[in-house]
Amino acid sequence: MTANTLASRPLPHTAPPLRPARDSFWTRIAAELAEAIGSGVYPPGQRLPSEHALAEQFGVNRHTIRRSLASLCSQGLVRITQGSGTYVEDFAVDLVLGKRTRHQQGLAQAGLRGSLVVLQAQTTRATAALAQALQVPTRSPLLALRVRGDAEGQPLHVSERYFPLPRFERLADVVRETGSITAGFAAHGVADYTRRESRITAELPTADVAQQLRQPAARPVLQVESLNVDTRGTPIEWARAWFAGDRVKLTIDHHAD
């Protein structure tokens, strides 16, 4: 993804008010902690007091505190690191989806370093749906990449991407070397490309996606299906990406390049 298509900027950390479904100790404690996070008592990145300290502070047992912290974790307000403690989530990026989508350059505009990590690369056959999207014959060969998009060491998304073969036969190697799909396209003579469409839905992640994003499987992700075309309008990439919902805000800007 590049600078013109994907604007990225840190978002202020805010905590929505928690409305407990019932009046119980753990929901009230979770609500008080959420309010403290939202008001800046516990700023982004800070470690919360230990379970023992919180139990003493609120006059409850540690099991109640664990339940409160688990609720905050499921909302994306905190992350629980085994053996270390509970920390206020400290990273959020606003990604603006326009006609051009470039991961590295868009993050660089906000002073963030980002790259794509190739998790898997293989040759596959086009299903009927992929063949229709990429305008190739059914069962024709495709390059299938599974990649993770990082920024400042934080995973933002995991995606599955498909490219027609033999047109992009060396693309996987270039992406491994550069961390950039754009560089991979450039190495195959595609100097510019645009996004024809994006479809966004929310869903629960698979266990593998949750692991790659370092988030609980019970926390929803944003799924984005997209199609990129070259300057002649020929489809060159179909992708399905899962964005960490607590670290990413997606904005559709129809005027953005």
Coordinates of N, CA, C and O in Angstrom, one line a residue, residues 60-174:
V60 N -12.5 -6.7 46.4 CA -13.1 -7.9 45.8 C -11.9 -9.0 45.7 O -10.8 -8.7 45.9
N61 N -12.3 -10.2 45.2 CA -11.3 -11.2 45.0 C -10.7 -11.1 43.6 O -11.2 -10.3 42.8
R62 N -9.6 -11.8 43.4 CA -8.8 -11.7 42.2 C -9.6 -12.2 41.0 O -9.4 -11.8 39.8
H63 N -10.5 -13.2 41.2 CA -11.3 -13.8 40.2 C -12.2 -12.7 39.6 O -12.4 -12.6 38.4
T64 N -12.8 -11.8 40.4 CA -13.6 -10.8 39.9 C -12.8 -9.8 39.1 O -13.3 -9.3 38.0
I65 N -11.6 -9.5 39.6 CA -10.7 -8.6 38.8 C -10.4 -9.2 37.4 O -10.4 -8.5 36.4
R66 N -10.1 -10.5 37.4 CA -9.7 -11.1 36.1 C -10.9 -11.0 35.2 O -10.7 -10.8 34.0
R67 N -12.1 -11.2 35.7 CA -13.3 -11.1 34.8 C -13.4 -9.7 34.2 O -13.8 -9.5 33.1
S68 N -13.2 -8.7 35.1 CA -13.3 -7.3 34.6 C -12.2 -7.0 33.6 O -12.5 -6.4 32.5
L69 N -11.0 -7.5 33.8 CA -9.9 -7.2 32.8 C -10.2 -7.9 31.5 O -9.9 -7.4 30.4
A70 N -10.8 -9.2 31.6 CA -11.1 -9.9 30.4 C -12.1 -9.1 29.6 O -12.1 -9.1 28.3
S71 N -13.1 -8.5 30.2 CA -14.1 -7.7 29.5 C -13.4 -6.5 28.8 O -13.7 -6.2 27.6
L72 N -12.5 -5.8 29.5 CA -11.8 -4.7 28.9 C -11.0 -5.2 27.7 O -10.8 -4.5 26.7
C73 N -10.4 -6.3 27.8 CA -9.6 -6.9 26.7 C -10.4 -7.2 25.5 O -10.0 -6.9 24.4
S74 N -11.6 -7.7 25.7 CA -12.5 -8.1 24.6 C -13.0 -6.8 23.9 O -13.3 -6.9 22.7
Q75 N -13.0 -5.7 24.6 CA -13.4 -4.4 24.0 C -12.2 -3.7 23.2 O -12.4 -2.7 22.6
G76 N -11.0 -4.3 23.4 CA -9.8 -3.7 22.8 C -9.2 -2.5 23.6 O -8.4 -1.8 23.0
L77 N -9.6 -2.4 24.8 CA -9.1 -1.3 25.6 C -7.7 -1.6 26.3 O -6.9 -0.8 26.5
V78 N -7.5 -2.9 26.6 CA -6.3 -3.4 27.2 C -5.8 -4.6 26.5 O -6.6 -5.3 25.8
R79 N -4.5 -5.0 26.7 CA -4.0 -6.3 26.3 C -3.4 -6.9 27.5 O -2.8 -6.3 28.3
I80 N -3.6 -8.2 27.6 CA -3.1 -9.0 28.8 C -1.9 -9.8 28.3 O -2.0 -10.6 27.4
T81 N -0.7 -9.5 28.8 CA 0.5 -10.2 28.5 C 0.9 -11.2 29.6 O 1.1 -10.7 30.7
Q82 N 0.9 -12.5 29.3 CA 1.1 -13.5 30.4 C 2.5 -13.3 31.0 O 3.5 -13.1 30.3
G83 N 2.5 -13.2 32.3 CA 3.8 -13.1 33.0 C 4.3 -11.7 33.1 O 5.3 -11.4 33.8
S84 N 3.6 -10.7 32.5 CA 4.0 -9.3 32.5 C 3.0 -8.4 33.1 O 3.3 -7.5 33.9
G85 N 1.7 -8.6 32.7 CA 0.7 -7.7 33.3 C -0.3 -7.3 32.2 O -0.4 -7.8 31.1
T86 N -1.1 -6.3 32.6 CA -2.2 -5.8 31.7 C -1.8 -4.4 31.3 O -1.6 -3.6 32.2
Y87 N -1.9 -4.1 30.0 CA -1.4 -2.8 29.5 C -2.6 -2.1 28.7 O -3.3 -2.8 28.0
V88 N -2.6 -0.8 28.8 CA -3.6 -0.1 28.0 C -3.1 -0.1 26.5 O -1.9 0.1 26.2
E89 N -4.0 -0.5 25.6 CA -3.7 -0.5 24.2 C -3.1 0.9 23.8 O -3.7 1.9 24.1
D90 N -2.0 0.8 23.0 CA -1.3 2.1 22.8 C -1.1 2.4 21.3 O -0.3 3.2 21.0
F91 N -1.8 1.7 20.4 CA -1.5 1.9 19.0 C -2.7 1.8 18.2 O -3.5 0.8 18.3
A92 N -3.0 2.9 17.5 CA -4.2 2.9 16.6 C -3.8 3.7 15.3 O -3.2 4.7 15.4
V93 N -4.2 3.2 14.2 CA -3.9 3.9 12.9 C -5.2 4.1 12.1 O -6.0 3.2 12.1
D94 N -5.3 5.3 11.5 CA -6.5 5.6 10.7 C -6.0 5.4 9.2 O -5.1 6.1 8.8
L95 N -6.6 4.4 8.6 CA -6.2 4.0 7.2 C -7.3 4.5 6.3 O -8.5 4.2 6.4
V96 N -7.0 5.4 5.4 CA -7.9 6.0 4.4 C -7.8 5.2 3.1 O -6.7 5.2 2.5
L97 N -8.8 4.6 2.7 CA -8.8 3.8 1.5 C -9.3 4.6 0.3 O -10.4 5.1 0.3
G98 N -8.4 4.9 -0.6 CA -8.8 5.6 -1.8 C -8.5 4.8 -3.1 O -8.6 3.6 -3.0
K99 N -8.2 5.5 -4.2 CA -8.0 4.7 -5.4 C -6.7 4.0 -5.4 O -6.5 3.0 -6.2
R100 N -5.7 4.5 -4.7 CA -4.4 3.8 -4.6 C -4.1 3.4 -3.2 O -4.3 4.1 -2.3
T101 N -3.7 2.1 -3.0 CA -3.4 1.6 -1.7 C -2.0 1.2 -1.5 O -1.6 0.2 -2.2
R102 N -1.2 1.8 -0.8 CA 0.2 1.6 -0.6 C 0.6 1.6 0.9 O 0.5 2.6 1.5
H103 N 0.9 0.4 1.4 CA 1.1 0.2 2.8 C 2.3 1.0 3.4 O 2.1 1.9 4.3
Q104 N 3.5 0.9 2.8 CA 4.7 1.5 3.4 C 4.6 3.0 3.3 O 4.9 3.7 4.3
Q105 N 4.3 3.6 2.2 CA 4.4 5.0 2.0 C 3.3 5.7 2.8 O 3.5 6.8 3.3
G106 N 2.1 5.1 2.9 CA 1.1 5.7 3.7 C 1.5 5.8 5.1 O 1.2 6.9 5.8
L107 N 2.1 4.8 5.7 CA 2.5 4.8 7.1 C 3.6 5.8 7.3 O 3.7 6.5 8.3
A108 N 4.5 5.9 6.3 CA 5.7 6.8 6.3 C 5.2 8.3 6.5 O 5.9 9.1 7.1
Q109 N 4.1 8.6 5.8 CA 3.5 10.0 5.9 C 3.2 10.4 7.4 O 3.3 11.5 7.7
A110 N 2.9 9.4 8.2 CA 2.6 9.7 9.6 C 3.8 9.4 10.5 O 3.7 9.4 11.7
G111 N 5.0 9.2 9.9 CA 6.2 9.0 10.6 C 6.3 7.6 11.2 O 7.1 7.3 12.1
L112 N 5.6 6.6 10.6 CA 5.6 5.2 11.0 C 6.3 4.4 10.0 O 6.2 4.6 8.8
R113 N 7.0 3.4 10.5 CA 7.6 2.4 9.6 C 6.8 1.2 9.4 O 6.3 0.6 10.4
G114 N 6.6 0.8 8.2 CA 5.7 -0.4 7.9 C 6.2 -1.2 6.8 O 7.0 -0.8 5.9
S115 N 5.9 -2.5 6.8 CA 6.3 -3.4 5.8 C 5.4 -4.6 5.7 O 4.6 -4.8 6.7
L116 N 5.4 -5.4 4.6 CA 4.7 -6.6 4.5 C 5.6 -7.8 4.7 O 6.7 -7.8 4.2
V117 N 5.2 -8.7 5.5 CA 5.9 -10.0 5.7 C 5.2 -11.1 5.0 O 4.1 -11.4 5.3
V118 N 6.0 -11.8 4.2 CA 5.4 -13.0 3.5 C 5.4 -14.2 4.4 O 6.4 -14.6 4.9
L119 N 4.2 -14.7 4.7 CA 4.0 -15.8 5.6 C 4.0 -17.1 4.8 O 4.4 -18.2 5.2
Q120 N 3.5 -17.0 3.5 CA 3.4 -18.2 2.7 C 3.2 -17.8 1.3 O 2.6 -16.8 1.0
A121 N 3.8 -18.6 0.4 CA 3.7 -18.3 -1.1 C 3.6 -19.6 -1.8 O 4.4 -20.6 -1.5
Q122 N 2.6 -19.8 -2.7 CA 2.4 -21.0 -3.4 C 1.7 -20.7 -4.7 O 1.0 -19.7 -4.9
T123 N 1.7 -21.7 -5.6 CA 0.9 -21.6 -6.8 C -0.4 -22.4 -6.6 O -0.4 -23.5 -6.0
T124 N -1.5 -21.8 -7.0 CA -2.8 -22.4 -6.9 C -3.5 -22.3 -8.2 O -3.0 -21.7 -9.2
R125 N -4.7 -22.8 -8.2 CA -5.6 -22.8 -9.4 C -6.8 -21.9 -9.1 O -7.3 -21.8 -8.0
A126 N -7.1 -21.1 -10.1 CA -8.2 -20.1 -10.0 C -9.6 -20.8 -9.8 O -10.0 -21.7 -10.6
T127 N -10.2 -20.5 -8.7 CA -11.6 -21.0 -8.5 C -12.5 -20.2 -9.5 O -12.1 -19.2 -10.1
A128 N -13.8 -20.6 -9.5 CA -14.7 -19.8 -10.4 C -14.8 -18.4 -10.0 O -14.8 -17.4 -10.8
A129 N -14.8 -18.1 -8.7 CA -14.9 -16.7 -8.2 C -13.7 -15.9 -8.5 O -13.8 -14.8 -8.9
L130 N -12.5 -16.5 -8.2 CA -11.3 -15.8 -8.5 C -11.1 -15.6 -10.0 O -10.6 -14.5 -10.4
A131 N -11.5 -16.6 -10.8 CA -11.4 -16.4 -12.2 C -12.2 -15.3 -12.7 O -11.8 -14.5 -13.6
Q132 N -13.4 -15.1 -12.2 CA -14.3 -14.1 -12.6 C -13.7 -12.7 -12.2 O -13.7 -11.7 -13.0
A133 N -13.2 -12.6 -10.9 CA -12.6 -11.4 -10.5 C -11.4 -10.9 -11.2 O -11.3 -9.8 -11.6
L134 N -10.5 -11.9 -11.5 CA -9.3 -11.6 -12.2 C -9.3 -11.7 -13.7 O -8.4 -11.4 -14.4
Q135 N -10.5 -12.1 -14.2 CA -10.7 -12.2 -15.7 C -9.7 -13.1 -16.3 O -9.1 -12.8 -17.3
V136 N -9.6 -14.3 -15.7 CA -8.8 -15.4 -16.2 C -9.6 -16.6 -16.3 O -10.6 -16.8 -15.7
P137 N -9.1 -17.6 -17.1 CA -9.9 -18.9 -17.2 C -9.9 -19.6 -15.8 O -9.0 -19.6 -15.0
T138 N -11.0 -20.3 -15.6 CA -11.1 -21.1 -14.4 C -10.0 -22.2 -14.4 O -9.7 -22.8 -15.4
R139 N -9.4 -22.3 -13.2 CA -8.3 -23.3 -12.9 C -7.0 -22.9 -13.6 O -6.0 -23.6 -13.7
S140 N -6.9 -21.6 -14.1 CA -5.6 -21.1 -14.6 C -4.7 -20.9 -13.3 O -5.2 -20.7 -12.2
P141 N -3.4 -20.9 -13.5 CA -2.5 -20.7 -12.4 C -2.5 -19.3 -11.8 O -2.5 -18.3 -12.5
L142 N -2.4 -19.3 -10.5 CA -2.3 -18.0 -9.8 C -1.2 -18.1 -8.7 O -1.0 -19.2 -8.2
L143 N -0.6 -17.0 -8.4 CA 0.3 -16.9 -7.3 C -0.5 -16.5 -6.1 O -1.2 -15.5 -6.1
A144 N -0.5 -17.3 -5.0 CA -1.2 -17.0 -3.8 C -0.2 -16.6 -2.7 O 0.7 -17.4 -2.4
L145 N -0.3 -15.4 -2.2 CA 0.5 -15.0 -1.1 C -0.3 -14.8 0.2 O -1.5 -14.3 0.1
R146 N 0.2 -15.2 1.3 CA -0.4 -14.9 2.6 C 0.6 -13.9 3.3 O 1.8 -14.3 3.5
V147 N 0.2 -12.7 3.6 CA 1.2 -11.8 4.1 C 0.6 -11.1 5.4 O -0.6 -11.1 5.6
R148 N 1.5 -10.6 6.2 CA 1.1 -9.8 7.4 C 1.6 -8.4 7.2 O 2.8 -8.2 6.8
G149 N 0.8 -7.4 7.4 CA 1.2 -6.0 7.3 C 1.5 -5.4 8.7 O 0.6 -5.5 9.6
D150 N 2.7 -5.0 8.9 CA 3.1 -4.5 10.2 C 3.4 -3.0 10.2 O 3.7 -2.4 9.1
A151 N 3.3 -2.3 11.4 CA 3.7 -0.9 11.5 C 4.3 -0.8 12.9 O 3.6 -1.1 13.9
E152 N 5.5 -0.3 13.0 CA 6.3 -0.2 14.2 C 6.2 -1.4 15.1 O 6.0 -1.4 16.3
G153 N 6.3 -2.6 14.4 CA 6.4 -3.9 15.1 C 5.0 -4.4 15.5 O 4.9 -5.5 16.1
Q154 N 3.9 -3.6 15.2 CA 2.6 -4.1 15.6 C 1.9 -4.6 14.3 O 1.9 -4.0 13.3
P155 N 1.3 -5.8 14.4 CA 0.6 -6.4 13.2 C -0.7 -5.6 13.0 O -1.5 -5.5 14.0
L156 N -0.9 -5.1 11.8 CA -2.2 -4.4 11.5 C -3.2 -5.3 10.8 O -4.4 -5.2 11.0
H157 N -2.7 -6.1 9.9 CA -3.6 -7.0 9.1 C -2.9 -8.2 8.6 O -1.6 -8.3 8.5
V158 N -3.7 -9.2 8.3 CA -3.2 -10.4 7.6 C -4.1 -10.5 6.4 O -5.3 -10.2 6.4
S159 N -3.4 -10.9 5.2 CA -4.2 -10.9 4.0 C -3.8 -12.1 3.1 O -2.7 -12.7 3.2
E160 N -4.8 -12.5 2.3 CA -4.5 -13.5 1.3 C -4.7 -12.8 -0.1 O -5.7 -12.1 -0.3
R161 N -3.7 -12.9 -0.9 CA -3.6 -12.1 -2.2 C -3.3 -13.1 -3.4 O -2.5 -14.0 -3.2
Y162 N -4.0 -12.8 -4.5 CA -3.9 -13.7 -5.6 C -3.5 -12.9 -6.9 O -4.1 -11.8 -7.1
F163 N -2.5 -13.4 -7.6 CA -2.0 -12.7 -8.8 C -1.9 -13.6 -10.0 O -1.5 -14.8 -9.8
P164 N -2.3 -13.2 -11.2 CA -2.3 -14.0 -12.4 C -0.8 -14.4 -12.7 O 0.1 -13.7 -12.6
L165 N -0.7 -15.7 -13.1 CA 0.6 -16.2 -13.6 C 0.4 -16.6 -15.1 O -0.7 -16.8 -15.5
P166 N 1.5 -16.4 -15.9 CA 2.9 -16.2 -15.4 C 3.3 -14.7 -15.3 O 4.5 -14.4 -15.1
R167 N 2.3 -13.8 -15.4 CA 2.7 -12.4 -15.5 C 3.5 -11.9 -14.2 O 4.4 -11.1 -14.3
F168 N 3.2 -12.5 -13.0 CA 3.8 -12.0 -11.8 C 4.6 -13.2 -11.2 O 4.6 -13.3 -9.9
E169 N 5.3 -13.9 -11.9 CA 6.0 -15.1 -11.4 C 7.1 -14.8 -10.4 O 7.4 -15.7 -9.6
R170 N 7.7 -13.6 -10.4 CA 8.8 -13.3 -9.5 C 8.3 -12.4 -8.4 O 9.1 -11.9 -7.6
L171 N 7.0 -12.1 -8.3 CA 6.5 -11.2 -7.3 C 6.8 -11.6 -5.9 O 7.2 -10.7 -5.1
A172 N 6.7 -12.8 -5.5 CA 6.9 -13.3 -4.2 C 8.3 -13.0 -3.7 O 8.5 -12.5 -2.6
D173 N 9.3 -13.2 -4.6 CA 10.7 -13.0 -4.2 C 10.9 -11.5 -3.9 O 11.6 -11.1 -3.0
V174 N 10.3 -10.6 -4.8 CA 10.5 -9.2 -4.6 C 9.9 -8.7 -3.3 O 10.4 -7.9 -2.6

